[in-house]
Coordinates of C-alpha atoms in Angstrom, one line a residue:
Chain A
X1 CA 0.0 0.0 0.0
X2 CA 1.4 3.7 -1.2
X3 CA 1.9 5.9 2.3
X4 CA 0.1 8.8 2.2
X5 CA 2.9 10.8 2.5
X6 CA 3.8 9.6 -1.4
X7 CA 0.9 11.0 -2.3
X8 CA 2.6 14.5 -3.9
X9 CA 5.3 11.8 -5.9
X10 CA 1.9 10.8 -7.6
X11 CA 0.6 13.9 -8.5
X12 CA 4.4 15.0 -9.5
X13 CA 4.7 11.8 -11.8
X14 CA 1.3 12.2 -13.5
X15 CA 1.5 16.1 -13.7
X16 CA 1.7 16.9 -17.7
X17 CA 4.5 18.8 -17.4
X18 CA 6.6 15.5 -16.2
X19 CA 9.0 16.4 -18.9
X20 CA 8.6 12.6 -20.6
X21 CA 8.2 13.6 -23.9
X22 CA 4.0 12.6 -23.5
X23 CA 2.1 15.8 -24.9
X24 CA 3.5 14.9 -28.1
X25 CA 1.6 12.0 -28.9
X26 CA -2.1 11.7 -29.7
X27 CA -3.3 8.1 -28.7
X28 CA -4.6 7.8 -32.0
X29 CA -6.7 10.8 -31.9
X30 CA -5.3 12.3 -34.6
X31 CA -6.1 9.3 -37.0
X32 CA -9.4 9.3 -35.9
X33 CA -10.1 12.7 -36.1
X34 CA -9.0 12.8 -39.8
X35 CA -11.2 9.5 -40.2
X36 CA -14.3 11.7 -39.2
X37 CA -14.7 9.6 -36.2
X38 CA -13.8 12.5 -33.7
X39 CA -16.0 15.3 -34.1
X40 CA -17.4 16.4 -30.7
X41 CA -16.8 16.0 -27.1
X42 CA -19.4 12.9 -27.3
X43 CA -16.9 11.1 -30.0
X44 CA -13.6 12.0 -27.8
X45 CA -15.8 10.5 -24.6
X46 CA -16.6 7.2 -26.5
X47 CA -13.3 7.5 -28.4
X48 CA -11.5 7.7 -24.4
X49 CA -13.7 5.0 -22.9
X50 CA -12.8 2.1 -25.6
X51 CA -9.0 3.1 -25.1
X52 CA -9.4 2.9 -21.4
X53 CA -10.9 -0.4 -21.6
X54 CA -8.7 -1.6 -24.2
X55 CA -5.0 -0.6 -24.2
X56 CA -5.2 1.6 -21.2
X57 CA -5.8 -1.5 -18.9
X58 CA -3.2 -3.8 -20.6
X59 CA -0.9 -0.6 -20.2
X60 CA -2.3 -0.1 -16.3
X61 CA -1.6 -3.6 -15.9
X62 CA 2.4 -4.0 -17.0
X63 CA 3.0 -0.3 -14.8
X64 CA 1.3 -2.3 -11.9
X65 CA 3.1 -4.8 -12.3
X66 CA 6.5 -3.3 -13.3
X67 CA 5.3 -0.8 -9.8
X68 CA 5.4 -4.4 -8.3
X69 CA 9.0 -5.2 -9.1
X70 CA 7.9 -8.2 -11.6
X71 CA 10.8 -9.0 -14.0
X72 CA 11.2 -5.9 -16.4
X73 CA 12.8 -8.1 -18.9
X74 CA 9.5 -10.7 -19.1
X75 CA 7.4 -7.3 -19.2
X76 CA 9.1 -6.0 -21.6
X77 CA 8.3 -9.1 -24.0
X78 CA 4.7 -9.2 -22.6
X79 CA 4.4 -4.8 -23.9
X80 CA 5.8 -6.6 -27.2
X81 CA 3.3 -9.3 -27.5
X82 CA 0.2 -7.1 -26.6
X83 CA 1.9 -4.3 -29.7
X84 CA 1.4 -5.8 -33.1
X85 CA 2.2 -2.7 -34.5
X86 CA 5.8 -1.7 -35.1
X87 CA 4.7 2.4 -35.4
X88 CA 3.5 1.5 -31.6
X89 CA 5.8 -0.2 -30.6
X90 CA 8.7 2.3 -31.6
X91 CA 6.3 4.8 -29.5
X92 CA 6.7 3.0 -26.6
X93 CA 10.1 2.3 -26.4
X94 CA 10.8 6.4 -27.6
X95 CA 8.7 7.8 -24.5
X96 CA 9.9 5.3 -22.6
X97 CA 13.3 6.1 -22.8
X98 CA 12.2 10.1 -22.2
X99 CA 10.4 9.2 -19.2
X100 CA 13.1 6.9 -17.9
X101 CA 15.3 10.2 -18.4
X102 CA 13.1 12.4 -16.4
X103 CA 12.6 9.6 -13.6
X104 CA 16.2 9.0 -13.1
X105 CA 16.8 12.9 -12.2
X106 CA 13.5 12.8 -10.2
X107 CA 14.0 9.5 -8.0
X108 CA 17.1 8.5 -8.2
X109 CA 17.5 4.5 -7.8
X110 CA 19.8 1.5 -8.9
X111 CA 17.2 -0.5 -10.0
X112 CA 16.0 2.6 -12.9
X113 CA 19.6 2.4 -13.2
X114 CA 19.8 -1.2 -13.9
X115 CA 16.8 -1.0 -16.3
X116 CA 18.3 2.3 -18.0
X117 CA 21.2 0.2 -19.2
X118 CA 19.5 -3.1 -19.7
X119 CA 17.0 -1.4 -22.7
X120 CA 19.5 1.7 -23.8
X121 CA 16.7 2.3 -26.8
X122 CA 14.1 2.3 -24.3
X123 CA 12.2 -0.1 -22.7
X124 CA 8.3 -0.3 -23.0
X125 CA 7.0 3.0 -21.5
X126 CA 4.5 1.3 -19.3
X127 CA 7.3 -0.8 -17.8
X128 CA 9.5 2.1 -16.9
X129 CA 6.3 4.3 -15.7
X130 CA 5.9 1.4 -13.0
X131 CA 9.7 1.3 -12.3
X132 CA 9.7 5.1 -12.1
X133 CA 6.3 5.1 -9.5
X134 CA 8.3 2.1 -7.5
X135 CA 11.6 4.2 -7.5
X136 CA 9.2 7.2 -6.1
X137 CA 7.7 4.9 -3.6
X138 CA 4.4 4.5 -4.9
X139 CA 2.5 1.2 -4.9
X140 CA 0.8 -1.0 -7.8
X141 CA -2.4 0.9 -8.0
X142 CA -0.8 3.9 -8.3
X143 CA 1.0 2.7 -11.3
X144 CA -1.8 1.6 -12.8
X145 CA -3.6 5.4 -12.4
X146 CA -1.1 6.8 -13.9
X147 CA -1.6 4.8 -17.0
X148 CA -4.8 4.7 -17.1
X149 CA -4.8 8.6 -17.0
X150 CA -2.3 9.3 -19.6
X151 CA -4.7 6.7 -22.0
X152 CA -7.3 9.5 -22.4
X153 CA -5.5 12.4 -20.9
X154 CA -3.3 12.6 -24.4
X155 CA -6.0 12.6 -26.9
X156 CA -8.5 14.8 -24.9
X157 CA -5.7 17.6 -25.1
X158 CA -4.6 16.7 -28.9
X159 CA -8.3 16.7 -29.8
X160 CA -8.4 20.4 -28.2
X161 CA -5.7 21.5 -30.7
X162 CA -7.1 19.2 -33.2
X163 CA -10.5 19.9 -33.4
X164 CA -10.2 23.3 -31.7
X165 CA -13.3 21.4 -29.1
X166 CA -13.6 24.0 -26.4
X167 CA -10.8 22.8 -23.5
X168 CA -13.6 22.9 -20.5
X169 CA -15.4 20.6 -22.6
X170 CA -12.6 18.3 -23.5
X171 CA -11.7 18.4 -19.3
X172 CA -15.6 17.5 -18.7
X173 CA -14.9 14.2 -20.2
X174 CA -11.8 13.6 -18.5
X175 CA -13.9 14.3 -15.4
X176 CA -17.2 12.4 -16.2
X177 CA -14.5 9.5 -17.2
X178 CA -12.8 9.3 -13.7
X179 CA -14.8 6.4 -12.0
X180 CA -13.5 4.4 -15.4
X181 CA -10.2 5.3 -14.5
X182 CA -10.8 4.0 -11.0
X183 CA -12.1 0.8 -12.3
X184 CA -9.5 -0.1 -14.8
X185 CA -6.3 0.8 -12.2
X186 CA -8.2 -1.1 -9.4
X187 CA -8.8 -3.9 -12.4
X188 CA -5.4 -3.8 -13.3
X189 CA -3.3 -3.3 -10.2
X190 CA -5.3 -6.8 -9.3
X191 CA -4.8 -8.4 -12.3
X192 CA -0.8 -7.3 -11.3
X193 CA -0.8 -10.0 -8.4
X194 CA -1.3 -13.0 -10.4
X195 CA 2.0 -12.5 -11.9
X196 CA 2.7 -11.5 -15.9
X197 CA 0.6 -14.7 -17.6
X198 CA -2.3 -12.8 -16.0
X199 CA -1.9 -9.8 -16.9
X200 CA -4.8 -8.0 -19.4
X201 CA -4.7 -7.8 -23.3
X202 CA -7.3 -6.1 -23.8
X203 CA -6.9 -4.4 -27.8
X204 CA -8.0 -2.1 -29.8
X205 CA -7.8 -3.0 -33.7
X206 CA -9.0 0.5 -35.0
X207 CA -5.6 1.7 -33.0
X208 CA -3.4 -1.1 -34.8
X209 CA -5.0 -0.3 -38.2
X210 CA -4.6 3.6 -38.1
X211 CA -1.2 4.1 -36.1
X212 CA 0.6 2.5 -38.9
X213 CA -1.2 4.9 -41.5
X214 CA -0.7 7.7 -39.6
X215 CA 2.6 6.8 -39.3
X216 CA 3.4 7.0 -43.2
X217 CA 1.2 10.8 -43.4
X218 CA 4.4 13.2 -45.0
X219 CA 3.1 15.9 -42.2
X220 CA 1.2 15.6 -38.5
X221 CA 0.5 17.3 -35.7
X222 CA 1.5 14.0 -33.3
X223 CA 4.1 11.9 -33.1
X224 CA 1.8 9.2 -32.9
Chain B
X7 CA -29.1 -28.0 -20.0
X8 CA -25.6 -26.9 -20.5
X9 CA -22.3 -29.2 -22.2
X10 CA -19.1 -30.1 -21.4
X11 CA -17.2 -31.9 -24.3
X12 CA -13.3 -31.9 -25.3
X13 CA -12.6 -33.0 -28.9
X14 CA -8.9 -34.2 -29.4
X15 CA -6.7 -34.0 -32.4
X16 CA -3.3 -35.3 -32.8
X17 CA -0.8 -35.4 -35.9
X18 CA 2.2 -37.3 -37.4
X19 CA 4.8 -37.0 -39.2
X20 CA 3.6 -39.5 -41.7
X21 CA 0.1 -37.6 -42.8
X22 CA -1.5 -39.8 -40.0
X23 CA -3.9 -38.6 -37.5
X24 CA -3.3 -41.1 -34.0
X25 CA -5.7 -39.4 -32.0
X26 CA -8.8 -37.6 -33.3
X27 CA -11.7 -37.7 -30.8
X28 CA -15.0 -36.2 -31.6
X29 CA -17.1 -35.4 -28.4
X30 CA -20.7 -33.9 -28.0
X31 CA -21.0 -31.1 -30.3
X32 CA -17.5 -31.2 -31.6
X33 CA -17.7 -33.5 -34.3
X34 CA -14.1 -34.0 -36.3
X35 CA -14.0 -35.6 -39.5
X36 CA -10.5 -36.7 -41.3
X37 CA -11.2 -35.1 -44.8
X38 CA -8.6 -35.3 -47.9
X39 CA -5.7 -33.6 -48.0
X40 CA -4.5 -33.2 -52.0
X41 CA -0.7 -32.6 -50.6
X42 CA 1.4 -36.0 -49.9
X43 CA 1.9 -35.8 -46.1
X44 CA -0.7 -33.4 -44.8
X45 CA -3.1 -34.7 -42.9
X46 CA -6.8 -32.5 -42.7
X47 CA -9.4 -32.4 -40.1
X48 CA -12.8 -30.3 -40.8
X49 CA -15.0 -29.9 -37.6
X50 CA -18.2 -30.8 -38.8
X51 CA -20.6 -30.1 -35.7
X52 CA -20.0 -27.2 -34.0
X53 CA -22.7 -25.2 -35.6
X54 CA -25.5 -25.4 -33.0
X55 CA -22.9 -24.7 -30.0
X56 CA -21.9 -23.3 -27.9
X57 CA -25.2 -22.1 -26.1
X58 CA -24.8 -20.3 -22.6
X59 CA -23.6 -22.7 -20.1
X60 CA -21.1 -24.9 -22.6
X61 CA -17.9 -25.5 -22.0
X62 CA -16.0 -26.7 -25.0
X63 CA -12.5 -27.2 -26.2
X64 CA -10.6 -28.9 -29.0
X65 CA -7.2 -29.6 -27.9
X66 CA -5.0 -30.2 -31.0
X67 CA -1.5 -31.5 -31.3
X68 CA 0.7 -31.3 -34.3
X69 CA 3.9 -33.6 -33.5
X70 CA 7.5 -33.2 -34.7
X71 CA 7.8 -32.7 -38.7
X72 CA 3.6 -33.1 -38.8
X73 CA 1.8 -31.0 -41.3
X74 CA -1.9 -30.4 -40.5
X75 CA -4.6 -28.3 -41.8
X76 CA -8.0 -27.8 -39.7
X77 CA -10.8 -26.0 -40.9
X78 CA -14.6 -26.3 -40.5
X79 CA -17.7 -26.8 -42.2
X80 CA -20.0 -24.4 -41.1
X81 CA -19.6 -21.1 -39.2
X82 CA -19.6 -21.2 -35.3
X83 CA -23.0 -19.6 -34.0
X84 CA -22.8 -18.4 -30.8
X85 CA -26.7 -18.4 -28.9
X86 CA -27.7 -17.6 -25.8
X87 CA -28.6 -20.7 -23.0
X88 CA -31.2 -21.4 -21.0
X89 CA -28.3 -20.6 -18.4
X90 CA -27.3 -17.1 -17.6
X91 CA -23.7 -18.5 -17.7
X92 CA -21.4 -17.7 -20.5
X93 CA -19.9 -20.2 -22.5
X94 CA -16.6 -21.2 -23.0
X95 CA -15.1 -22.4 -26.0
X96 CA -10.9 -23.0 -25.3
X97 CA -8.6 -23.9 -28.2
X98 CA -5.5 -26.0 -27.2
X99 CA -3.2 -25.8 -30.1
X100 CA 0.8 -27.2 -29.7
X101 CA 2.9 -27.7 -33.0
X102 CA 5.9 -29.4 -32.2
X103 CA 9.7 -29.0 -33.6
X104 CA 9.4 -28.7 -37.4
X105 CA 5.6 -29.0 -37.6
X106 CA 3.1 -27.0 -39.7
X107 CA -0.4 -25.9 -38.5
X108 CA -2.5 -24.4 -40.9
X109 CA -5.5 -23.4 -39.0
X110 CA -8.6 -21.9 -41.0
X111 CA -11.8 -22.5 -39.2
X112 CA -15.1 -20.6 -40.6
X113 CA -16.3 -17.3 -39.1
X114 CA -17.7 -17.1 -35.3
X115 CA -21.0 -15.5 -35.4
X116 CA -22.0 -13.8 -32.0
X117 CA -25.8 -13.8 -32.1
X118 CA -28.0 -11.5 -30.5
X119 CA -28.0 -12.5 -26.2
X120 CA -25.4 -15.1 -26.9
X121 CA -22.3 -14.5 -24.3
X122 CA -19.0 -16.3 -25.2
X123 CA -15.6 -16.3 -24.1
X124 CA -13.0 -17.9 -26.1
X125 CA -9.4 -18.9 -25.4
X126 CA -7.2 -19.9 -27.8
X127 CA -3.5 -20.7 -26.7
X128 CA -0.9 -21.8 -29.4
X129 CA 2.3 -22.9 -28.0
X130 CA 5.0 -23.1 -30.9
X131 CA 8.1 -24.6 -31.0
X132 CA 11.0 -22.8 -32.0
X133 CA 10.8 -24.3 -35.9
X134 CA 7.4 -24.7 -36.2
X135 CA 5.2 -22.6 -38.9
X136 CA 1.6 -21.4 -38.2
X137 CA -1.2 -20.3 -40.4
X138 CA -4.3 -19.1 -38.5
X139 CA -7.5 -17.3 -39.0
X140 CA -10.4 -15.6 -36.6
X141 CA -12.9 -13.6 -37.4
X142 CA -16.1 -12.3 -35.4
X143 CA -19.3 -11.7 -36.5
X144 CA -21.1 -8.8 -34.8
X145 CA -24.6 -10.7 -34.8
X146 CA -26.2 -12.4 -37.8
X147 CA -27.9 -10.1 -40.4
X148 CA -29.6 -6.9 -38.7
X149 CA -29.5 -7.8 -35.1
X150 CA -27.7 -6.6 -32.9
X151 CA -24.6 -8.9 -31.4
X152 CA -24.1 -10.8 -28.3
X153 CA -21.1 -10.5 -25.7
X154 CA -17.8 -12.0 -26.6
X155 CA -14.8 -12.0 -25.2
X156 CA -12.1 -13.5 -27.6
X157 CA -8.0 -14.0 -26.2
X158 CA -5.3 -15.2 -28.0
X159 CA -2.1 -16.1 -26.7
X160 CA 0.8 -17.6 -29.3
X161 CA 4.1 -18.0 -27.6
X162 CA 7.1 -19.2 -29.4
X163 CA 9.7 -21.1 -27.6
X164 CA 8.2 -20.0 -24.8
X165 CA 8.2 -16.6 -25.0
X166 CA 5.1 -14.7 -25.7
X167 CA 4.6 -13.7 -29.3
X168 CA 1.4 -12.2 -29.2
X169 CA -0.8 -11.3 -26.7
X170 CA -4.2 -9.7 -27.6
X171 CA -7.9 -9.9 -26.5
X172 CA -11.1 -8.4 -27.9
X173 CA -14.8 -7.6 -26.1
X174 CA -17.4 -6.6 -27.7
X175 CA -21.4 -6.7 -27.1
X176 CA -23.6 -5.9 -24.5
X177 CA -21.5 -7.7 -21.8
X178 CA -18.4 -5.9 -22.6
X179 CA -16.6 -3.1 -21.0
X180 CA -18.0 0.4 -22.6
X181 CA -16.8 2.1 -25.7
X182 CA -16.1 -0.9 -27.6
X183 CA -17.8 0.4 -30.6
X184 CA -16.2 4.1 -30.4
X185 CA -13.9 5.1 -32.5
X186 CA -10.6 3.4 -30.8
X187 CA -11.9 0.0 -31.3
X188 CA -14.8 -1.0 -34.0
X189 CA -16.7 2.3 -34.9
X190 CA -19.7 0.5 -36.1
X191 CA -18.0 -2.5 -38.1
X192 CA -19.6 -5.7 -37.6
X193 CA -16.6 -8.0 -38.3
X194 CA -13.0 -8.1 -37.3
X195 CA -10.5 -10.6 -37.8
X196 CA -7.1 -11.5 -37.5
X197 CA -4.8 -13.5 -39.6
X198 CA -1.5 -14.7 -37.9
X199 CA 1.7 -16.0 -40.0
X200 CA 4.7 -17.9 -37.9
X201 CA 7.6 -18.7 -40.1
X202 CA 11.1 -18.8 -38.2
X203 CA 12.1 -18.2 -42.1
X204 CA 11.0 -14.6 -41.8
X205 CA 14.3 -14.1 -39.3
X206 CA 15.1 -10.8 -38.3
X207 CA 13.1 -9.4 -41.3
X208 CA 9.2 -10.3 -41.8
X209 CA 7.4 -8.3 -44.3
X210 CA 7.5 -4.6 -43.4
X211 CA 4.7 -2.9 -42.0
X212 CA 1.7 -1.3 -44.4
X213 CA -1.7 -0.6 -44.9
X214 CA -4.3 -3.0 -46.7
X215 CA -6.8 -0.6 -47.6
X216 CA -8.3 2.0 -45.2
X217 CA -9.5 -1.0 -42.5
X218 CA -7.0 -3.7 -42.6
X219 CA -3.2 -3.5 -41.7
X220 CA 0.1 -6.1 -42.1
X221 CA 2.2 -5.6 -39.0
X222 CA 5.4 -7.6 -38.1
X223 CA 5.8 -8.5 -34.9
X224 CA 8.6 -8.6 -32.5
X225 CA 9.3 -12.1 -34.0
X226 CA 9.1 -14.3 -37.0
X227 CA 5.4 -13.5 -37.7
X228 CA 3.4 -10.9 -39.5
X229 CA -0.5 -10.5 -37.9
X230 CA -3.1 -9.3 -40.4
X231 CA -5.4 -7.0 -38.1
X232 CA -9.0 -6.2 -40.1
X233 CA -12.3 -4.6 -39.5
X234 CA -15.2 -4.6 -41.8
X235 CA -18.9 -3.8 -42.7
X236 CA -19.7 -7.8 -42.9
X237 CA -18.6 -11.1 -42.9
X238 CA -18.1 -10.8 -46.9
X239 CA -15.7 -7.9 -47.2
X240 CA -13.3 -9.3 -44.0
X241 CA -13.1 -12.5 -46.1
X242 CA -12.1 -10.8 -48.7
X243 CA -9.2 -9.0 -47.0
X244 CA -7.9 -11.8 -45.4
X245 CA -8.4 -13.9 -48.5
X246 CA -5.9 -11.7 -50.1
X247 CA -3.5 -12.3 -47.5
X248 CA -3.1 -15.2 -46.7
X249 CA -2.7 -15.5 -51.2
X250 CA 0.0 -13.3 -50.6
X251 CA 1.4 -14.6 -47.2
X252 CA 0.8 -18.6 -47.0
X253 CA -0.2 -19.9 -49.8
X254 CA -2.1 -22.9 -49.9
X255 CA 0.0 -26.3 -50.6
X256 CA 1.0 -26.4 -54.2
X257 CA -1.7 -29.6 -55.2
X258 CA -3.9 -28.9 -52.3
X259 CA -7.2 -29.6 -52.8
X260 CA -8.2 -27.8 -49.5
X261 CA -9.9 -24.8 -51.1
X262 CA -13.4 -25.0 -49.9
X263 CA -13.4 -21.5 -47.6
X264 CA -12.3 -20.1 -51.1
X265 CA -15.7 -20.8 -52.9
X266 CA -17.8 -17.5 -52.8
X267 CA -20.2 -17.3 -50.0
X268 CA -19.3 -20.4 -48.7
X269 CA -18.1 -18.7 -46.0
X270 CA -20.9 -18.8 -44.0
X271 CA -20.9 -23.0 -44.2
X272 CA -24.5 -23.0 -43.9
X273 CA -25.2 -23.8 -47.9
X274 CA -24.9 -26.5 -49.5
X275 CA -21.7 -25.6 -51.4
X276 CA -19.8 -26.5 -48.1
X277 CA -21.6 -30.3 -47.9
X278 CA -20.9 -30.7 -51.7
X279 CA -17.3 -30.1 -51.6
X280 CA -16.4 -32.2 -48.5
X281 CA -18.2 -35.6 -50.1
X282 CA -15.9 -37.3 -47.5
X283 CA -17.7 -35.9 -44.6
X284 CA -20.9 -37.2 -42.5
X285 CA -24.0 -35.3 -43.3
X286 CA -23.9 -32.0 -41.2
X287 CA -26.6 -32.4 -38.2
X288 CA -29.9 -32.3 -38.4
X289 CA -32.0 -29.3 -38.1
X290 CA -32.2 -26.1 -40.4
X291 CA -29.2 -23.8 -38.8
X292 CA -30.6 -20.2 -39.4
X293 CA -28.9 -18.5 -42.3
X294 CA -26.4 -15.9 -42.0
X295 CA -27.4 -13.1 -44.5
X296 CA -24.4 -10.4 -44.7

């Protein structure tokens, strides 16, 4: 269980200005606004919920576990499994490498350290968001908000700038989704104890199909 | 009145089949394989199953140097029980050092109130070679679909290869058909390619059209991810890949799921073209209009 003096480390580590590279990537928003399947604040809830359920819980589950101090190398393979695409998984590995940067300064620790030098092109950034929480003393659960959080938090703000949807609304959905993000850490940071084989896969094949178009577009707002 | 059955399917090196078990619903037939030292099982029965309640598996086995193709004859249509219970429906599948699994079963049709989870597992040796198909039916024509909750786990040597799992339906976690995951398409499918011949360098990464995509993974093995307005146009899509990809067997005669519309198993092309199978069972399965 996280102490409640850690609390301010969570808030520190999920705050968007945690200089790990984040705001630059869309969750897929972009794709889907160009696809016409983000036009309103209604689309960008429905657009959130399916990621949260999806790819935010198998990402909320290898930060809890990771937060747990499961092997990083076997969650690292398990990140690669649950990526089919290689635009993804390049994304993953590039913000986690940024965040890992930012951790180290932050909550300096041997085993970030360890990790650091074990994956120098970056190791799955759920992983090292759950070794960067355990380095800061937060638990499992915590972890897992953090992830689940950064799955909508990204595209609510890209679809701001995207769409040009009026921010209080885009931070209304973010708000109305919290009890989600409750569920899915509480679903994850569970699913965490029975070890990496039981960890979620829940995907998203609208976000395989589009990353790796979005990938090829000559110009774009997001990295991904 | 809910099932338990296990159908069991083993294969040699020598084209022969030394354990193929039907059970219940699960009715497996040895059909002909065109290709000297394949051996090919069709799963005649499933049609009617599972219902709410069932719990079904075919555990299949494809030993050292083996080369096996499974397919079925009819689509897979999932309806609700007189149980609340979901069913289950686990695939078992182990190809051993050397062997080939070509694994091409008909569509799964989730039908309205139905509530199914499937498991498939795949554990690969190092050398062996895979070939497999899934695709999910949002409900038959005009209805809306049932639950289902679909995993697949392939590890290779051990190690995990891919890891994915979809829900959809009623029963599933919200904003499955937003615009992250379906947006309103009522079939997905995969089709998964595991060839320690790719290396380090499997077919690079592109688009198929505006809903399908050819990804490699972090292995030997390129996945085929599609979604589409029906049963039809996913076909198609994966049709074309697995042309491109895995080829059938020069010689092969096992071209049945390439017959138009025979997809859906429920017509008589399907009975026609496997003359070496028992009649399918009894009844008048209800048609699947896409």
């Amino acid at each position: 269980m996280a102490r409640l003096t850690t609390r301010s480390a969570l808030l520190v580590l999920a705050d968007g200005r945690f200089p790990a590279g984040g705001h630059a990537h869309s969750g897929g928003a972009e794709a889907a606004v160009k696809a016409g399947r983000i036009r309103d604040a209604a689309d960008l809830e429905a657009f959130c919920l399916g990621r949260l359920h999806t790819v935010g819980l198998t990402a909320a589950g290898l930060a809890a576990a990771a937060a747990l101090g499961l092997d990083p190398y076997e969650l690292d393979a398990a990140a690669d499994a649950r990526t089919p695409s290689p635009a993804l998984r390049t994304a993953a590995r590039r913000l986690g490498r940024q965040l890992m940067r930012a951790a180290r300064a932050a909550w300096p620790d041997p085993e970030l350290d360890a990790l650091a030098a074990a994956f120098p092109g970056g190791a799955h950034q759920p992983v090292v968001l759950g070794a960067a929480a355990r380095a800061a003393g937060l638990g499992p659960e915590d972890a897992a908000h953090c992830a689940a959080y950064e799955t909508v938090g990204g595209p609510a703000t890209a679809v701001v700038r995207l769409l040009g949807l009026d921010p209080y609304r885009a931070t209304a959905v973010l708000a109305r989704l919290a009890p989600v993000m409750d569920e899915v850490a509480a679903r994850a940071a569970t699913a965490a104890h029975g070890g990496v084989d039981a960890l979620p896969a829940a995907s998203a094949p609208l976000l395989d199909i589009t990353a790796e178009q979005h990938a090829a577009w000559p110009v774009r707002l997001f990295a991904s | 009145m809910s099932l338990r059955a296990t159908a069991r399917i083993a294969a040699g090196a020598d084209g022969s089949l030394p354990v193929l078990e039907s059970d219940g619903p699960l009715a497996l037939r040895r059909t002909r394989a065109a290709v000297p030292g394949w051996a090919r099982v069709t799963v005649v029965g499933a049609m009617s199953a599972p219902l709410g309640g069932d719990r079904l598996a075919i555990e299949t086995e494809v030993r050292e140097r083996a080369r096996l193709r499974v397919d079925s004859a009819a689509a897979t249509l999932a309806l609700p029980g007189r149980t609340a219970d979901p069913a289950d429906y686990e695939l078992r599948l182990r190809v051993g050092p050397d062997g080939v699994l070509r694994w091409l079963p008909e569509q799964l049709v989730s039908a309205h109130g139905s509530d199914l989870r499937v498991r498939t597992t795949v554990e690969l040796a190092a050398t062996a070679r895979l070939v497999l198909r899934e695709e999910q039916v949002l409900g038959r024509h005009g209805e809306p679909p049932g639950t289902l909750v679909s995993r697949l786990t392939v590890r290779r040597a051990g190690r995990p290869l891919l890891d994915q799992e979809l829900a959809y339906g009623p029963g599933a976690p919200g904003g499955w058909d937003g615009g992250a995951v379906l947006a309103g398409h009522r079939a997905t499918g995969q089709l998964l390619v595991v060839d320690p011949a790719y290396g380090a360098g499997p077919p690079a990464a592109r688009p198929l059209g505006e809903h399908a995509v050819l990804t490699p993974l972090a292995g030997p093995a390129v996945l085929v991810t599609a979604v589409a307005p029906d049963a039809l146009a996913l076909r198609r899509v994966l049709d074309a890949a697995l042309d491109e990809l895995a080829p059938e067997p020069a010689g092969s005669g096992c071209t049945a799921q390439r017959i138009p519309h025979s997809g859906y198993g429920f017509g008589k092309e399907t009975r026609v073209r496997n003359d070496e199978m028992a009649p399918l069972a009894k009844g008048s399965p209800e048609h699947v209009n896409t």
